[in-house]
Steps between C-alpha positions, in 0.01 A plus 500: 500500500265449225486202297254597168331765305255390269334829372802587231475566127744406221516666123152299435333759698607806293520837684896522322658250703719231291554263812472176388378159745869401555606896562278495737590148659888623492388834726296265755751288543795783547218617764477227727156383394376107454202543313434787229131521378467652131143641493515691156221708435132371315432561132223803582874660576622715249777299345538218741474104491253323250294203607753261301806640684295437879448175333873401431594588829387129592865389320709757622773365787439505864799591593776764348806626688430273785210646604101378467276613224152573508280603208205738551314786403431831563099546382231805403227476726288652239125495664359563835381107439877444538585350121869485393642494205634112458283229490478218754663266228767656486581621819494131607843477363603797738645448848274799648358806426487848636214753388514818509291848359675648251433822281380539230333136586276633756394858561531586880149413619348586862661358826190216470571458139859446515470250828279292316721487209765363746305256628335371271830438310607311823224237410723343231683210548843569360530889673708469783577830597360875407726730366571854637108551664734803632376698238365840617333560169329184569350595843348120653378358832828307658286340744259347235798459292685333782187216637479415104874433525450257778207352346676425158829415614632800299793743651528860451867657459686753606619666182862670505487664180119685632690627815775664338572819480401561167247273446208563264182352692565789784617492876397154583632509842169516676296252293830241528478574914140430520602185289757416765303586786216293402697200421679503838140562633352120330876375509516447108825464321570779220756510198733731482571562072738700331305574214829526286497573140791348378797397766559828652332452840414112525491373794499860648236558761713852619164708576284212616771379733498863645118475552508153636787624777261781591233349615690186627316269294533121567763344270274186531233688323768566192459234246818578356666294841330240477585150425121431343441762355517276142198325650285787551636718188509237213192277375793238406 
């Protein structure tokens, strides 16, 4: 039903997983998926991916385990100006970019503070989609969040791991509805991610599937179904 998941971490992330690129290629492929997006997490991350590994992702293969490959990144937004933690150098060898706030990165600011973090991070070039804006401990302003969206071309997901049960960014239900609601409202697509650590739930949208089926939102809106999403997710 769906075809990629591009917001997945191997063992270059840290946070104890030992999942390497092809481990997580094999899993994809035993899943049913085409493309599988590894988005490892910036260097401001506690044990994750130095500049020269995001930089030697421009040699890795496209394709393992007959499935597509795409190389990314999962940055800090680390300002309310919206800096990240990679420079524009060398996320040019990158396929795309997600950013996200992350703590201890950034301190949960107020509502205004953490929407203009968001969108000012959506002004970069290479960030295609913001990470887990579900956050309750980041409380922000989905309809300015949303209209900057449009403006930059950038998608907001639909994070599995934030809506499970025992997620640690809170109930997200509400803030991921509003997400939803709005979206269906100015008929722009979203991305549902697994957020998987390792190969354990890639390419497993369990909780955002549940959410999507409740309030009968448009599988044309689901970038996950589409046949370009590459065009709109990728800067190659």
């Amino acid at each position: 039903m769906y075809c990629l998941d591009i917001h997945t971490h191997s063992i270059a992330s840290g946070h104890g997983t030992s999942a390497t690129i092809a481990d997580m290629a094999k899993v994809a492929a035993a899943r049913g998926l085409k493309l599988l997006g590894i988005s490892d997490h910036a260097p401001s991350t506690l044990c994750s991916g130095t500049t020269s590994y995001f930089r030697s992702l421009a040699m890795a293969p496209k394709q393992r385990c007959g499935i597509d490959l795409r190389y990314g990144v999962e940055l800090n937004i680390l300002d309310t100006k919206g800096t990240v933690d990679l420079d524009a150098s060398t996320l040019a060898h990158l396929d795309y970019a997600i950013a996200s706030l992350h703590l201890p990165n950034f301190k949960p600011g107020s509502r205004q503070e953490n929407t203009e973090a968001y969108i000012q991070a959506m002004k970069h070039p290479y960030v295609k989609v913001i990470g887990h804006c579900d956050d309750t401990r980041y409380p922000a302003d989905y309809p300015a969040i949303l209209q900057a969206a449009m403006e930059h071309h950038v998608f907001l997901e639909i994070n599995n791991a934030s809506l499970s049960p025992d997620s640690y960014r809170g109930d997200t239900r509400e803030n991921n509805k509003e997400i939803l609601r709005l979206c269906m409202q100015y008929r722009y697509p979203v991305l549902l991610s697994s957020d998987s650590h390792g190969t354990a739930h890639v390419g497993d949208f369990t909780y955002a599937e549940a959410l999507i089926k409740e309030l009968d939102f448009p599988r044309e809106l689901i970038l996950n179904t589409r046949a370009d999403a590459a065009s709109l997710l990728f800067v190659c």
